[in-house]
mmCIF file of C-alpha atoms and ligand atoms in Angstrom:
data_model
loop_
_atom_site.group_PDB
_atom_site.id
_atom_site.type_symbol
_atom_site.label_atom_id
_atom_site.label_comp_id
_atom_site.label_asym_id
_atom_site.label_seq_id
_atom_site.Cartn_x
_atom_site.Cartn_y
_atom_site.Cartn_z
ATOM 1 C CA MET A 1 0.000 0.000 0.000
ATOM 2 C CA SER A 2 1.508 3.333 -1.052
ATOM 3 C CA ALA A 3 0.756 6.435 0.995
ATOM 4 C CA GLU A 4 0.017 9.680 -0.792
ATOM 5 C CA PRO A 5 2.783 12.269 -0.298
ATOM 6 C CA PRO A 6 1.590 15.206 1.805
ATOM 7 C CA PRO A 7 0.551 18.264 -0.186
ATOM 8 C CA PRO A 8 3.167 21.038 -0.351
ATOM 9 C CA PRO A 9 2.649 23.844 2.184
ATOM 10 C CA PRO A 10 0.746 26.858 0.843
ATOM 11 C CA LYS A 11 3.061 29.478 -0.597
ATOM 12 C CA THR A 12 3.056 32.685 1.444
ATOM 13 C CA PRO A 13 4.460 35.787 -0.171
ATOM 14 C CA SER A 14 7.589 37.103 1.582
ATOM 15 C CA VAL A 15 6.367 40.664 1.048
ATOM 16 C CA PRO A 16 2.855 41.768 2.078
ATOM 17 C CA ARG A 17 0.636 42.211 -0.966
ATOM 18 C CA HIS A 18 -2.799 43.678 -1.478
ATOM 19 C CA ASP A 19 -5.252 43.890 -4.293
ATOM 20 C CA ASP A 20 -5.932 47.468 -5.394
ATOM 21 C CA GLY A 21 -9.409 46.457 -6.564
ATOM 22 C CA GLN A 22 -8.518 47.041 -10.207
ATOM 23 C CA GLY A 23 -7.079 43.642 -10.887
ATOM 24 C CA THR A 24 -3.593 44.641 -9.834
ATOM 25 C CA VAL A 25 -1.722 43.099 -6.917
ATOM 26 C CA LEU A 26 0.707 45.501 -5.335
ATOM 27 C CA ALA A 27 3.715 44.524 -3.258
ATOM 28 C CA GLU A 28 4.282 46.894 -0.359
ATOM 29 C CA ARG A 29 7.744 48.245 0.252
ATOM 30 C CA GLN A 30 9.049 46.924 3.591
ATOM 31 C CA GLU A 31 11.473 48.794 5.823
ATOM 32 C CA GLN A 32 14.212 46.412 6.947
ATOM 33 C CA ARG A 33 16.280 47.987 9.690
ATOM 34 C CA VAL A 34 19.045 46.174 11.525
ATOM 35 C CA GLU A 35 20.165 48.061 14.596
ATOM 36 C CA PRO A 36 23.934 48.381 15.017
ATOM 37 C CA PRO A 37 25.203 46.438 18.052
ATOM 38 C CA LYS A 38 25.334 48.367 21.322
ATOM 39 C CA LEU A 39 28.863 49.198 22.386
ATOM 40 C CA TYR A 40 30.467 48.840 25.794
ATOM 41 C CA GLN A 41 33.631 50.364 27.152
ATOM 42 C CA VAL A 42 35.954 48.294 29.266
ATOM 43 C CA VAL A 43 37.324 50.361 32.138
ATOM 44 C CA LEU A 44 40.210 49.741 34.520
ATOM 45 C CA LEU A 45 40.019 51.239 38.014
ATOM 46 C CA ASN A 46 42.926 52.558 40.009
ATOM 47 C CA ASP A 47 44.057 51.011 43.290
ATOM 48 C CA ASP A 48 47.061 51.492 45.528
ATOM 49 C CA TYR A 49 48.603 48.019 45.194
ATOM 50 C CA THR A 50 48.613 46.735 41.616
ATOM 51 C CA PRO A 51 52.063 47.416 40.124
ATOM 52 C CA MET A 52 52.136 49.868 37.225
ATOM 53 C CA GLU A 53 54.074 47.330 35.139
ATOM 54 C CA PHE A 54 51.292 44.772 35.526
ATOM 55 C CA VAL A 55 48.660 47.248 34.305
ATOM 56 C CA VAL A 56 50.817 48.116 31.286
ATOM 57 C CA LEU A 57 51.176 44.401 30.513
ATOM 58 C CA VAL A 58 47.398 43.906 30.782
ATOM 59 C CA LEU A 59 46.778 46.770 28.375
ATOM 60 C CA GLN A 60 49.265 45.289 25.894
ATOM 61 C CA GLU A 61 48.067 41.713 26.212
ATOM 62 C CA TYR A 62 44.283 42.073 26.368
ATOM 63 C CA PHE A 63 43.684 45.436 24.696
ATOM 64 C CA LEU A 64 46.439 45.207 22.060
ATOM 65 C CA ARG A 65 47.965 48.559 22.986
ATOM 66 C CA ASP A 66 51.567 49.354 22.125
ATOM 67 C CA ILE A 67 53.813 50.038 25.098
ATOM 68 C CA ASP A 68 53.641 53.844 24.810
ATOM 69 C CA THR A 69 49.833 53.934 24.586
ATOM 70 C CA ALA A 70 49.544 51.345 27.369
ATOM 71 C CA THR A 71 51.774 53.486 29.600
ATOM 72 C CA GLN A 72 49.717 56.605 28.856
ATOM 73 C CA ILE A 73 46.458 54.823 29.678
ATOM 74 C CA MET A 74 47.930 53.360 32.879
ATOM 75 C CA LEU A 75 49.141 56.813 34.013
ATOM 76 C CA LYS A 76 45.737 58.326 33.240
ATOM 77 C CA ILE A 77 44.097 55.655 35.434
ATOM 78 C CA HIS A 78 46.709 56.236 38.155
ATOM 79 C CA HIS A 79 46.032 59.989 38.197
ATOM 80 C CA GLU A 80 42.321 60.137 37.438
ATOM 81 C CA GLY A 81 41.073 56.944 39.099
ATOM 82 C CA ARG A 82 39.818 55.165 35.979
ATOM 83 C CA GLY A 83 40.441 54.856 32.272
ATOM 84 C CA VAL A 84 38.889 53.345 29.158
ATOM 85 C CA CYS A 85 40.918 50.472 27.725
ATOM 86 C CA GLY A 86 38.753 49.861 24.648
ATOM 87 C CA VAL A 87 35.214 49.820 23.240
ATOM 88 C CA TYR A 88 33.618 46.553 22.082
ATOM 89 C CA SER A 89 30.366 44.721 21.476
ATOM 90 C CA ARG A 90 28.831 43.233 24.624
ATOM 91 C CA ASP A 91 30.237 39.693 24.440
ATOM 92 C CA ILE A 92 33.756 40.827 23.575
ATOM 93 C CA ALA A 93 33.723 43.396 26.402
ATOM 94 C CA ALA A 94 32.447 40.812 28.906
ATOM 95 C CA THR A 95 35.149 38.346 27.848
ATOM 96 C CA LYS A 96 37.877 40.992 28.253
ATOM 97 C CA VAL A 97 36.612 41.823 31.757
ATOM 98 C CA GLU A 98 36.707 38.143 32.733
ATOM 99 C CA LEU A 99 40.180 37.578 31.289
ATOM 100 C CA VAL A 100 41.621 40.650 33.029
ATOM 101 C CA GLN A 101 39.999 39.775 36.356
ATOM 102 C CA ALA A 102 41.326 36.201 36.110
ATOM 103 C CA ALA A 103 44.845 37.427 35.267
ATOM 104 C CA ALA A 104 44.813 39.894 38.191
ATOM 105 C CA LYS A 105 43.583 37.195 40.578
ATOM 106 C CA ARG A 106 46.243 34.726 39.390
ATOM 107 C CA ALA A 107 48.915 37.361 39.958
ATOM 108 C CA GLY A 108 47.480 38.275 43.372
ATOM 109 C CA HIS A 109 46.650 41.898 42.483
ATOM 110 C CA PRO A 110 43.410 43.711 43.390
ATOM 111 C CA LEU A 111 43.060 45.291 39.920
ATOM 112 C CA GLN A 112 39.393 45.948 39.074
ATOM 113 C CA CYS A 113 38.020 45.822 35.551
ATOM 114 C CA ILE A 114 34.426 46.724 34.645
ATOM 115 C CA MET A 115 32.315 47.312 31.539
ATOM 116 C CA GLU A 116 29.735 50.018 30.992
ATOM 117 C CA SER A 117 27.482 51.171 28.197
ATOM 118 C CA ALA A 118 29.465 53.425 25.853
HETATM 119 N N1 LIG B 1 48.086 53.131 41.441
HETATM 120 C C1 LIG B 1 48.900 51.964 41.167
HETATM 121 C C2 LIG B 1 50.280 52.150 41.789
HETATM 122 O O1 LIG B 1 50.640 53.257 42.166
HETATM 123 C C3 LIG B 1 49.058 51.726 39.668
HETATM 124 C C4 LIG B 1 47.776 51.391 39.001
HETATM 125 C C5 LIG B 1 47.471 51.980 37.784
HETATM 126 C C6 LIG B 1 46.896 50.453 39.556
HETATM 127 C C7 LIG B 1 46.296 51.664 37.121
HETATM 128 C C8 LIG B 1 45.720 50.131 38.920
HETATM 129 O O2 LIG B 1 44.254 50.397 37.020
HETATM 130 C C9 LIG B 1 45.416 50.736 37.690
HETATM 131 N N2 LIG B 1 51.048 51.082 41.884
#
């Protein structure tokens, strides 16, 4: 006994259409907007104990800064209390925060790293 194959699903137009009543079917123009991803800045906070050299290394390793830029950012944090290391999409920023916090913990330094909406 051979079973009948199921009928194909009804075709739905990908664009809304309507009949203008005069025998013409019009396709409506559809706005297609993709929002750009929200951006987050990764910020290092100053403290009294983390060695300056360690912060410079973190900025080179995790934020791909050259040594001069890394030193400038570190000094800005040292003098002003905080500094932006880089701006990223949410997942990348969150990963950087975790990697920096793990590195600081491994090295026994109290360095704090946070992310905030840019
Ligand atoms: N203030 C620290 C010191 O004098 C250096 C430092 C800079 C620590 C930046 C943290 O995010 C920081 N050793």
